[in-house]
Amino acid sequence: MRPALKYDGTGDVAMAESTPPMATRTPAPAAPARAALILAIICVSYFMVILDNSIVFTGLPQIRVDMGFSETGLSWITNAYVLVFGGLLLLGARAGDLFGHRRVFLFSLVVFALTSLLVGAAQTQWWLIGARALQGVGAAVLAPSALSLLTRGFAEGRARNRAMAAYSAVAGLGAALGLVVGGLVADLISWRAGFFLNVPVGIAMVALAARFLPETERQGGRFDLAGALLATAGSTALVFGIVDASDIGWAAPATLIPLVAGGVMLALFVAVERRAAQPIVPLRLFAGRERSGAYVTRMLYMGAMMGFFFFTAQFVQSVYHWTPLQAGLAFLPMTLVNFAFAVQVPRLLERAGRPRVLTTGLALTMVGVAWLSRLDLHTPYLTGVALPMMLIGAGQGLALAPMTSSGVDGVAPADAGAASGLVNTVHQIGSALSLSVLTAVAASVSTGHEAADIAARSGAALTGSAVLLALALAATLALIVPPHIRPHERSL
């Protein structure tokens, strides 16, 4: 066997792991210009996935009127996507390991484009929710393949820090720009148009990826189907129970049964992973203290941010009576500041180190969300919404890249796909679980007046988001920052 080659992102080629028998070696790009093109293909494709996490938010009032959704039912438009996305991410990551990340990346782009077309054409509530779930299948394969292609294509250190900063900036900007794009098309055309946009973009990315992305080595093995199904079903059951609790109470059998079933299935998931020959979540990934801290922090952080987008978008439309376009533009202060800080992250990581950059980002986000949670009917946009959004944008711009790097650095080559999938899984599952909790918290608030209800519920939900961010900061301080993290933990 000859050693495989890995491109380090600087024009050099580094020696990587040995290529297994019957594997496909990864060809090294010939020049930094091609590395930049590969990074662009990965980032634009991932941008579509993240965009669809948030593009519906500014269209929610239109969707509620067009299809007659209830307040709690409306949350399933988001949850159907993120639950399937998060639950199948690990299986999607394993598919990349078995069949080659480039091959499954192309497949996922086709699936995502076609299901986006189905979402845009939806005529009933169940059609829309079902199509969003199918869209989550495509996203579940695309996201880990994109991160694995990036991780394997850029060596640890400066090259990967820069690539990861671009990837993480896409995550932050995709979430923010999704609101602007969603508002623009909902105001000028329809909420459906945002999903139709994915079709031509998906076709273009398929053509470019087929030509320029190198294939990664394929590994032998099998799917851990039982693990994937238990993870998805367990998470979905928990969300069902939490969402129903806001309508029928926490002690009702219809609430307790799915909550207990979800807990049992997730416990069985851990048991299956302990015994599986090739688990979708190798439990050794949690052996590193920093990685474990990154998973916990990401779950809490992204859950808080999902609540921020979901409730703030409805607040500015229902309380200020703004159009979807105006609501999308309301997030521009956050988007611009996010970008300004995200592009500085590689330099800041080199000068200040990952823990300091991450904790600063978390603290800024927490302060911004806590400030925003003071919403009421008379909150002015500039001082009550725009200024706290700028803090949130700065915090997100700083936090995402080091959070992502802490979750994937130091893993063995054979676990690269699983680690990438786990980073995205905690992102999506954390979003779904937290949104269901925040929706239940918001539903418990009632004033008897529609606009006042929206304001009070948004404030209550955002207070919950601030609590989640405080817990994320505590997890980082306890698990990622301590100087006594042993060096050998990073290589487990």
Short mmCIF file of C-alpha atoms in Angstrom, two decimals:
data_model
loop_
_atom_site.label_atom_id
_atom_site.label_comp_id
_atom_site.label_asym_id
_atom_site.label_seq_id
_atom_site.Cartn_x
_atom_site.Cartn_y
_atom_site.Cartn_z
CA MET A 1 0.00 0.00 0.00
CA ARG A 2 1.17 3.47 -0.78
CA PRO A 3 0.38 6.31 1.58
CA ALA A 4 -2.53 8.53 0.58
CA LEU A 5 -1.98 12.21 -0.04
CA LYS A 6 -3.73 15.05 1.73
CA TYR A 7 -3.82 18.65 0.56
CA ASP A 8 -2.99 21.04 3.38
CA GLY A 9 -4.59 24.12 1.84
CA THR A 10 -1.33 25.99 1.25
CA GLY A 11 -0.16 24.43 -2.01
CA ASP A 12 1.78 21.64 -0.31
CA VAL A 13 0.84 17.98 -0.11
CA ALA A 14 1.15 16.21 3.23
CA MET A 15 1.38 12.48 3.94
CA ALA A 16 -1.82 11.13 5.43
CA GLU A 17 -3.17 7.74 6.48
CA SER A 18 -2.43 4.65 4.43
CA THR A 19 -4.96 3.88 1.75
CA PRO A 20 -6.83 0.65 2.56
CA PRO A 21 -7.21 -2.11 -0.05
CA MET A 22 -9.94 -1.55 -2.65
CA ALA A 23 -10.04 2.16 -1.71
CA THR A 24 -10.05 5.25 -3.83
CA ARG A 25 -7.16 7.59 -3.18
CA THR A 26 -7.92 11.28 -2.79
CA PRO A 27 -6.21 13.25 -5.59
CA ALA A 28 -4.43 16.34 -4.34
CA PRO A 29 -5.42 19.69 -5.83
CA ALA A 30 -2.61 21.17 -7.87
CA ALA A 31 -2.80 24.78 -6.70
CA PRO A 32 -4.25 27.03 -3.99
CA ALA A 33 -6.68 28.41 -6.59
CA ARG A 34 -8.29 25.01 -6.88
CA ALA A 35 -8.39 24.68 -3.10
CA ALA A 36 -10.30 27.97 -3.01
CA LEU A 37 -12.75 26.66 -5.61
CA ILE A 38 -13.30 23.45 -3.67
CA LEU A 39 -13.91 25.45 -0.50
CA ALA A 40 -16.40 27.65 -2.38
CA ILE A 41 -18.36 24.62 -3.67
CA ILE A 42 -18.53 23.14 -0.18
CA CYS A 43 -19.55 26.42 1.44
CA VAL A 44 -22.23 27.34 -1.13
CA SER A 45 -23.78 23.87 -0.87
CA TYR A 46 -23.75 23.99 2.92
CA PHE A 47 -25.17 27.51 2.70
CA MET A 48 -28.32 26.07 1.07
CA VAL A 49 -28.81 23.69 3.99
CA ILE A 50 -28.37 26.37 6.64
CA LEU A 51 -30.46 28.84 4.64
CA ASP A 52 -33.42 26.46 4.75
CA ASN A 53 -33.17 26.30 8.53
CA SER A 54 -34.16 29.97 8.68
CA ILE A 55 -35.74 30.92 5.35
CA VAL A 56 -39.18 29.87 6.60
CA PHE A 57 -39.13 32.15 9.63
CA THR A 58 -40.11 35.38 7.87
CA GLY A 59 -42.77 33.45 5.93
CA LEU A 60 -44.40 31.88 8.99
CA PRO A 61 -47.24 34.42 9.28
CA GLN A 62 -48.11 33.84 5.60
CA ILE A 63 -47.93 30.07 6.01
CA ARG A 64 -50.15 30.20 9.10
CA VAL A 65 -52.83 32.14 7.18
CA ASP A 66 -52.53 30.13 3.95
CA MET A 67 -52.68 26.68 5.58
CA GLY A 68 -54.40 27.28 8.91
CA PHE A 69 -51.58 26.20 11.23
CA SER A 70 -51.97 26.58 14.99
CA GLU A 71 -49.24 28.29 17.04
CA THR A 72 -47.73 25.00 18.20
CA GLY A 73 -48.35 23.31 14.85
CA LEU A 74 -46.32 26.02 13.18
CA SER A 75 -43.21 24.84 15.01
CA TRP A 76 -43.39 21.49 13.17
CA ILE A 77 -42.50 23.21 9.90
CA THR A 78 -39.07 23.76 11.45
CA ASN A 79 -38.94 20.68 13.67
CA ALA A 80 -39.79 18.22 10.87
CA TYR A 81 -36.72 19.44 9.00
CA VAL A 82 -34.24 19.67 11.84
CA LEU A 83 -35.30 16.40 13.53
CA VAL A 84 -34.81 14.28 10.41
CA PHE A 85 -31.73 16.32 9.54
CA GLY A 86 -30.21 15.74 12.97
CA GLY A 87 -31.37 12.16 13.43
CA LEU A 88 -30.03 10.90 10.10
CA LEU A 89 -26.86 12.98 10.05
CA LEU A 90 -24.87 10.19 11.64
CA LEU A 91 -26.09 7.71 9.03
CA GLY A 92 -25.31 10.28 6.35
CA ALA A 93 -21.79 10.64 7.70
CA ARG A 94 -21.35 6.86 7.65
CA ALA A 95 -22.57 6.76 4.04
CA GLY A 96 -19.72 9.07 3.10
CA ASP A 97 -17.20 6.79 4.78
CA LEU A 98 -18.56 3.72 2.96
CA PHE A 99 -19.21 5.08 -0.52
CA GLY A 100 -16.91 8.11 -0.72
CA HIS A 101 -17.81 11.61 0.43
CA ARG A 102 -17.81 13.13 -3.05
CA ARG A 103 -20.25 10.51 -4.35
CA VAL A 104 -22.75 10.94 -1.53
CA PHE A 105 -22.27 14.72 -1.64
CA LEU A 106 -23.49 14.73 -5.25
CA PHE A 107 -26.40 12.44 -4.36
CA SER A 108 -27.44 14.69 -1.48
CA LEU A 109 -27.43 17.80 -3.68
CA VAL A 110 -29.89 16.10 -6.07
CA VAL A 111 -32.18 14.98 -3.21
CA PHE A 112 -32.10 18.40 -1.57
CA ALA A 113 -32.99 20.23 -4.79
CA LEU A 114 -35.89 17.88 -5.60
CA THR A 115 -37.38 17.99 -2.11
CA SER A 116 -37.08 21.78 -2.06
CA LEU A 117 -39.30 21.73 -5.13
CA LEU A 118 -41.82 19.61 -3.20
CA VAL A 119 -41.81 22.05 -0.28
CA GLY A 120 -42.48 24.99 -2.56
CA ALA A 121 -45.38 23.14 -4.22
CA ALA A 122 -47.04 22.00 -0.94
CA GLN A 123 -50.84 22.36 -0.81
CA THR A 124 -51.70 20.95 2.63
CA GLN A 125 -50.23 21.00 6.14
CA TRP A 126 -49.09 17.37 6.01
CA TRP A 127 -47.65 17.77 2.52
CA LEU A 128 -45.58 20.71 3.73
CA ILE A 129 -44.41 18.98 6.92
CA GLY A 130 -43.69 15.73 5.07
CA ALA A 131 -41.74 17.51 2.34
CA ARG A 132 -39.73 19.37 4.97
CA ALA A 133 -38.89 16.01 6.57
CA LEU A 134 -37.74 14.62 3.20
CA GLN A 135 -35.70 17.76 2.68
CA GLY A 136 -34.03 16.94 5.99
CA VAL A 137 -32.92 13.60 4.53
CA GLY A 138 -30.96 15.37 1.79
CA ALA A 139 -29.50 17.81 4.30
CA ALA A 140 -28.51 14.93 6.60
CA VAL A 141 -26.27 13.48 3.89
CA LEU A 142 -24.99 16.78 2.50
CA ALA A 143 -23.83 18.49 5.71
CA PRO A 144 -21.45 15.80 7.08
CA SER A 145 -20.07 15.08 3.62
CA ALA A 146 -19.28 18.78 3.19
CA LEU A 147 -17.52 18.98 6.56
CA SER A 148 -15.62 15.73 5.95
CA LEU A 149 -14.41 16.93 2.55
CA LEU A 150 -13.19 20.10 4.22
CA THR A 151 -11.58 18.30 7.19
CA ARG A 152 -9.77 15.80 4.96
CA GLY A 153 -8.73 18.43 2.42
CA PHE A 154 -7.10 20.91 4.80
CA ALA A 155 -4.51 19.86 7.35
CA GLU A 156 -4.86 20.86 11.02
CA GLY A 157 -3.37 24.24 11.80
CA ARG A 158 -3.53 27.52 9.92
CA ALA A 159 -4.96 26.06 6.69
CA ARG A 160 -7.82 24.31 8.43
CA ASN A 161 -8.47 27.25 10.74
CA ARG A 162 -9.00 29.46 7.72
CA ALA A 163 -11.17 26.91 5.92
CA MET A 164 -13.17 26.22 9.09
CA ALA A 165 -13.67 29.95 9.64
CA ALA A 166 -15.17 30.24 6.14
CA TYR A 167 -17.36 27.19 6.74
CA SER A 168 -18.55 28.52 10.11
CA ALA A 169 -19.13 31.99 8.68
CA VAL A 170 -21.42 30.35 6.14
CA ALA A 171 -23.33 28.73 9.02
CA GLY A 172 -23.84 32.07 10.75
CA LEU A 173 -24.51 34.09 7.61
CA GLY A 174 -26.82 31.41 6.17
CA ALA A 175 -29.01 31.57 9.24
CA ALA A 176 -29.14 35.37 9.16
CA LEU A 177 -29.42 35.85 5.39
CA GLY A 178 -32.12 33.19 5.26
CA LEU A 179 -34.37 35.66 7.04
CA VAL A 180 -33.55 38.41 4.55
CA VAL A 181 -33.99 36.16 1.50
CA GLY A 182 -37.13 34.60 2.94
CA GLY A 183 -38.59 38.01 3.69
CA LEU A 184 -37.71 39.38 0.26
CA VAL A 185 -39.30 36.56 -1.73
CA ALA A 186 -42.30 36.27 0.62
CA ASP A 187 -43.00 39.99 0.24
CA LEU A 188 -42.43 40.24 -3.51
CA ILE A 189 -43.62 36.79 -4.64
CA SER A 190 -44.54 34.13 -2.05
CA TRP A 191 -42.96 32.20 0.82
CA ARG A 192 -42.70 29.31 -1.65
CA ALA A 193 -40.21 31.11 -3.91
CA GLY A 194 -37.36 30.76 -1.40
CA PHE A 195 -37.51 26.99 -1.76
CA PHE A 196 -37.78 27.10 -5.54
CA LEU A 197 -34.47 29.03 -5.55
CA ASN A 198 -32.70 25.89 -4.29
CA VAL A 199 -33.40 24.07 -7.54
CA PRO A 200 -31.16 26.07 -9.93
CA VAL A 201 -28.51 26.53 -7.22
CA GLY A 202 -28.51 22.78 -6.56
CA ILE A 203 -28.13 22.00 -10.27
CA ALA A 204 -25.18 24.40 -10.56
CA MET A 205 -23.46 22.88 -7.51
CA VAL A 206 -23.92 19.34 -8.87
CA ALA A 207 -22.20 20.34 -12.11
CA LEU A 208 -19.28 22.05 -10.33
CA ALA A 209 -18.85 19.36 -7.67
CA ALA A 210 -18.82 16.57 -10.25
CA ARG A 211 -15.99 18.32 -12.07
CA PHE A 212 -13.79 19.72 -9.33
CA LEU A 213 -14.28 17.87 -6.02
CA PRO A 214 -11.81 15.02 -5.40
CA GLU A 215 -13.09 11.68 -4.14
CA THR A 216 -12.08 10.50 -0.68
CA GLU A 217 -10.95 7.02 0.24
CA ARG A 218 -13.71 4.47 0.85
CA GLN A 219 -13.83 2.29 3.93
CA GLY A 220 -15.30 -1.18 4.26
CA GLY A 221 -18.12 -1.87 6.69
CA ARG A 222 -21.84 -1.58 7.14
CA PHE A 223 -24.57 0.81 8.24
CA ASP A 224 -25.59 1.03 11.87
CA LEU A 225 -29.27 1.28 10.92
CA ALA A 226 -30.54 0.42 14.41
CA GLY A 227 -28.53 3.24 15.93
CA ALA A 228 -29.75 5.77 13.37
CA LEU A 229 -33.41 4.81 13.80
CA LEU A 230 -33.23 4.88 17.60
CA ALA A 231 -31.55 8.31 17.59
CA THR A 232 -34.15 9.77 15.22
CA ALA A 233 -37.21 8.14 16.82
CA GLY A 234 -36.05 8.94 20.35
CA SER A 235 -35.46 12.63 19.58
CA THR A 236 -38.77 12.91 17.71
CA ALA A 237 -40.69 11.34 20.60
CA LEU A 238 -39.18 13.81 23.05
CA VAL A 239 -40.16 16.75 20.84
CA PHE A 240 -43.71 15.39 20.45
CA GLY A 241 -44.07 15.14 24.20
CA ILE A 242 -42.70 18.61 24.90
CA VAL A 243 -44.79 20.31 22.18
CA ASP A 244 -48.00 18.54 23.28
CA ALA A 245 -47.38 19.53 26.89
CA SER A 246 -48.09 23.17 26.05
CA ASP A 247 -51.63 22.21 24.95
CA ILE A 248 -52.64 19.31 27.22
CA GLY A 249 -50.38 19.61 30.26
CA TRP A 250 -47.22 17.88 31.46
CA ALA A 251 -49.08 15.20 33.45
CA ALA A 252 -51.30 14.06 30.56
CA PRO A 253 -50.68 10.50 29.24
CA ALA A 254 -50.26 11.91 25.71
CA THR A 255 -47.32 13.93 27.06
CA LEU A 256 -45.75 11.38 29.38
CA ILE A 257 -45.87 8.41 26.99
CA PRO A 258 -43.75 9.99 24.21
CA LEU A 259 -41.38 11.53 26.78
CA VAL A 260 -40.78 8.17 28.45
CA ALA A 261 -40.58 6.38 25.08
CA GLY A 262 -38.06 8.94 23.84
CA GLY A 263 -35.89 8.51 26.92
CA VAL A 264 -36.00 4.71 26.59
CA MET A 265 -35.08 4.80 22.90
CA LEU A 266 -32.15 7.13 23.51
CA ALA A 267 -30.92 4.84 26.32
CA LEU A 268 -31.20 1.89 23.91
CA PHE A 269 -29.27 3.94 21.35
CA VAL A 270 -26.33 4.25 23.77
CA ALA A 271 -26.51 0.50 24.48
CA VAL A 272 -26.54 -0.33 20.76
CA GLU A 273 -23.56 1.95 20.12
CA ARG A 274 -21.57 0.21 22.87
CA ARG A 275 -22.02 -3.17 21.18
CA ALA A 276 -22.06 -2.26 17.49
CA ALA A 277 -19.03 -3.35 15.49
CA GLN A 278 -19.18 -0.13 13.46
CA PRO A 279 -21.34 2.37 15.38
CA ILE A 280 -22.52 5.61 13.81
CA VAL A 281 -21.40 7.31 17.04
CA PRO A 282 -18.18 5.74 18.31
CA LEU A 283 -18.40 6.49 22.03
CA ARG A 284 -14.63 7.08 22.05
CA LEU A 285 -15.40 10.46 20.48
CA PHE A 286 -16.59 11.56 23.92
CA ALA A 287 -13.33 10.49 25.58
CA GLY A 288 -11.72 13.84 24.82
CA ARG A 289 -12.79 16.45 27.33
CA GLU A 290 -12.62 19.33 24.85
CA ARG A 291 -14.68 17.48 22.23
CA SER A 292 -17.34 16.54 24.77
CA GLY A 293 -17.51 20.16 25.88
CA ALA A 294 -17.84 21.29 22.26
CA TYR A 295 -20.80 18.94 21.68
CA VAL A 296 -22.65 20.12 24.81
CA THR A 297 -21.89 23.77 24.08
CA ARG A 298 -23.03 23.51 20.47
CA MET A 299 -26.30 21.80 21.39
CA LEU A 300 -27.19 24.52 23.90
CA TYR A 301 -25.93 27.39 21.74
CA MET A 302 -27.74 26.42 18.55
CA GLY A 303 -30.92 25.70 20.50
CA ALA A 304 -30.83 29.22 21.89
CA MET A 305 -30.21 30.69 18.42
CA MET A 306 -33.10 28.74 16.89
CA GLY A 307 -35.41 30.27 19.49
CA PHE A 308 -33.98 33.71 18.74
CA PHE A 309 -34.71 33.48 15.01
CA PHE A 310 -38.11 31.79 15.39
CA PHE A 311 -39.61 34.26 17.86
CA THR A 312 -37.90 37.50 16.84
CA ALA A 313 -39.02 37.12 13.22
CA GLN A 314 -42.64 36.78 14.34
CA PHE A 315 -42.33 39.64 16.85
CA VAL A 316 -41.26 42.27 14.31
CA GLN A 317 -44.07 41.29 11.94
CA SER A 318 -46.86 40.97 14.50
CA VAL A 319 -45.95 43.85 16.84
CA TYR A 320 -44.39 46.34 14.41
CA HIS A 321 -46.73 45.19 11.59
CA TRP A 322 -43.78 45.00 9.22
CA THR A 323 -43.86 43.15 5.92
CA PRO A 324 -41.81 39.95 5.52
CA LEU A 325 -39.17 41.93 3.61
CA GLN A 326 -38.92 44.53 6.39
CA ALA A 327 -38.70 41.71 8.92
CA GLY A 328 -35.84 40.12 7.00
CA LEU A 329 -34.02 43.43 6.71
CA ALA A 330 -34.46 43.91 10.46
CA PHE A 331 -31.80 41.21 10.91
CA LEU A 332 -29.21 43.02 8.79
CA PRO A 333 -27.43 44.60 11.81
CA MET A 334 -26.75 41.12 13.10
CA THR A 335 -25.74 39.80 9.67
CA LEU A 336 -23.25 42.57 8.94
CA VAL A 337 -21.61 42.43 12.38
CA ASN A 338 -21.53 38.63 12.19
CA PHE A 339 -19.58 38.79 8.93
CA ALA A 340 -17.21 41.49 10.21
CA PHE A 341 -16.23 39.38 13.21
CA ALA A 342 -16.22 36.00 11.45
CA VAL A 343 -13.56 37.09 8.93
CA GLN A 344 -11.28 38.09 11.83
CA VAL A 345 -11.55 34.72 13.58
CA PRO A 346 -8.46 33.04 11.99
CA ARG A 347 -6.24 35.94 13.13
CA LEU A 348 -7.85 36.02 16.57
CA LEU A 349 -7.41 32.25 17.00
CA GLU A 350 -3.70 32.58 16.28
CA ARG A 351 -3.26 35.48 18.70
CA ALA A 352 -5.67 34.71 21.55
CA GLY A 353 -6.30 30.98 21.27
CA ARG A 354 -9.47 29.00 20.82
CA PRO A 355 -10.85 29.06 24.42
CA ARG A 356 -10.69 32.86 24.74
CA VAL A 357 -12.32 33.47 21.36
CA LEU A 358 -15.07 30.95 22.11
CA THR A 359 -15.88 32.24 25.60
CA THR A 360 -15.95 35.84 24.36
CA GLY A 361 -18.37 34.86 21.59
CA LEU A 362 -20.64 32.99 23.99
CA ALA A 363 -20.66 35.85 26.50
CA LEU A 364 -21.53 38.44 23.84
CA THR A 365 -24.35 36.28 22.49
CA MET A 366 -25.74 35.71 25.98
CA VAL A 367 -25.74 39.44 26.81
CA GLY A 368 -27.40 40.28 23.48
CA VAL A 369 -30.18 37.70 23.88
CA ALA A 370 -30.78 38.71 27.52
CA TRP A 371 -31.11 42.33 26.38
CA LEU A 372 -33.48 41.34 23.57
CA SER A 373 -35.66 39.30 25.96
CA ARG A 374 -37.02 42.55 27.44
CA LEU A 375 -39.38 42.87 24.46
CA ASP A 376 -42.86 44.30 24.92
CA LEU A 377 -45.44 46.18 22.84
CA HIS A 378 -43.58 49.47 23.18
CA THR A 379 -40.00 48.27 22.56
CA PRO A 380 -38.29 50.57 20.01
CA TYR A 381 -36.50 48.78 17.18
CA LEU A 382 -33.18 50.64 17.39
CA THR A 383 -32.39 50.25 21.10
CA GLY A 384 -34.53 47.21 21.86
CA VAL A 385 -33.86 45.02 18.82
CA ALA A 386 -31.09 46.30 16.53
CA LEU A 387 -28.45 46.99 19.20
CA PRO A 388 -28.83 43.63 20.98
CA MET A 389 -28.80 41.96 17.54
CA MET A 390 -25.38 43.50 16.91
CA LEU A 391 -24.06 41.88 20.08
CA ILE A 392 -25.61 38.58 19.04
CA GLY A 393 -24.02 38.87 15.58
CA ALA A 394 -20.59 39.58 17.08
CA GLY A 395 -20.93 36.65 19.44
CA GLN A 396 -22.01 34.22 16.75
CA GLY A 397 -19.25 35.37 14.42
CA LEU A 398 -16.67 34.61 17.10
CA ALA A 399 -18.14 31.41 18.55
CA LEU A 400 -18.98 29.12 15.64
CA ALA A 401 -15.53 28.47 14.18
CA PRO A 402 -13.76 27.50 17.45
CA MET A 403 -16.83 25.52 18.51
CA THR A 404 -16.71 23.52 15.26
CA SER A 405 -12.95 22.99 15.39
CA SER A 406 -13.11 21.71 18.98
CA GLY A 407 -15.64 19.10 17.85
CA VAL A 408 -13.57 17.61 14.99
CA ASP A 409 -9.91 18.15 15.82
CA GLY A 410 -7.77 15.25 16.96
CA VAL A 411 -9.99 12.38 15.79
CA ALA A 412 -8.57 9.36 14.01
CA PRO A 413 -8.98 9.37 10.20
CA ALA A 414 -11.42 6.46 10.41
CA ASP A 415 -13.69 8.52 12.68
CA ALA A 416 -13.61 11.73 10.61
CA GLY A 417 -17.05 11.15 9.11
CA ALA A 418 -18.61 10.19 12.45
CA ALA A 419 -17.11 13.24 14.18
CA SER A 420 -18.37 15.54 11.42
CA GLY A 421 -21.80 13.98 11.65
CA LEU A 422 -21.88 14.32 15.42
CA VAL A 423 -21.05 18.04 15.25
CA ASN A 424 -24.00 18.61 12.94
CA THR A 425 -26.25 16.21 14.86
CA VAL A 426 -25.93 18.06 18.16
CA HIS A 427 -26.53 21.27 16.19
CA GLN A 428 -29.84 20.08 14.74
CA ILE A 429 -31.14 17.94 17.61
CA GLY A 430 -30.30 20.75 20.03
CA SER A 431 -32.24 23.15 17.81
CA ALA A 432 -35.33 20.92 17.68
CA LEU A 433 -35.39 20.03 21.38
CA SER A 434 -34.76 23.60 22.47
CA LEU A 435 -37.36 25.05 20.11
CA SER A 436 -39.96 22.63 21.46
CA VAL A 437 -39.09 23.66 25.04
CA LEU A 438 -39.13 27.38 24.19
CA THR A 439 -42.42 26.98 22.30
CA ALA A 440 -43.94 25.31 25.37
CA VAL A 441 -42.64 28.15 27.57
CA ALA A 442 -44.06 30.76 25.20
CA ALA A 443 -47.45 29.01 24.95
CA SER A 444 -47.88 29.28 28.72
CA VAL A 445 -48.04 33.09 28.44
CA SER A 446 -51.37 34.70 27.54
CA THR A 447 -52.64 38.28 27.75
CA GLY A 448 -55.86 37.98 25.74
CA HIS A 449 -54.64 40.28 22.95
CA GLU A 450 -52.90 38.88 19.85
CA ALA A 451 -50.08 41.42 19.51
CA ALA A 452 -49.50 41.55 23.27
CA ASP A 453 -49.45 37.74 23.33
CA ILE A 454 -46.75 37.66 20.64
CA ALA A 455 -44.64 40.21 22.52
CA ALA A 456 -45.00 38.45 25.88
CA ARG A 457 -44.37 35.01 24.42
CA SER A 458 -41.32 36.22 22.50
CA GLY A 459 -39.89 37.78 25.66
CA ALA A 460 -40.47 34.59 27.66
CA ALA A 461 -38.91 32.39 24.96
CA LEU A 462 -35.88 34.65 24.60
CA THR A 463 -35.38 34.59 28.36
CA GLY A 464 -35.21 30.81 27.99
CA SER A 465 -32.66 31.24 25.19
CA ALA A 466 -30.51 33.42 27.48
CA VAL A 467 -30.60 30.64 30.09
CA LEU A 468 -29.46 28.11 27.47
CA LEU A 469 -26.57 30.39 26.53
CA ALA A 470 -25.55 30.76 30.17
CA LEU A 471 -25.44 26.96 30.41
CA ALA A 472 -23.36 26.82 27.20
CA LEU A 473 -20.88 29.29 28.67
CA ALA A 474 -20.70 27.26 31.88
CA ALA A 475 -20.02 24.06 29.89
CA THR A 476 -17.22 25.79 27.97
CA LEU A 477 -15.60 27.13 31.12
CA ALA A 478 -15.78 23.71 32.75
CA LEU A 479 -14.73 21.48 29.85
CA ILE A 480 -12.91 23.45 27.13
CA VAL A 481 -11.08 26.27 28.92
CA PRO A 482 -9.32 24.40 31.77
CA PRO A 483 -5.54 24.34 31.21
CA HIS A 484 -5.25 20.87 32.71
CA ILE A 485 -6.80 19.14 29.68
CA ARG A 486 -4.37 16.35 29.11
CA PRO A 487 -2.64 16.32 25.71
CA HIS A 488 -3.35 12.64 25.10
CA GLU A 489 -7.11 13.28 25.33
CA ARG A 490 -6.96 15.19 22.05
CA SER A 491 -5.80 12.12 20.15
CA LEU A 492 -8.34 9.64 21.50
#
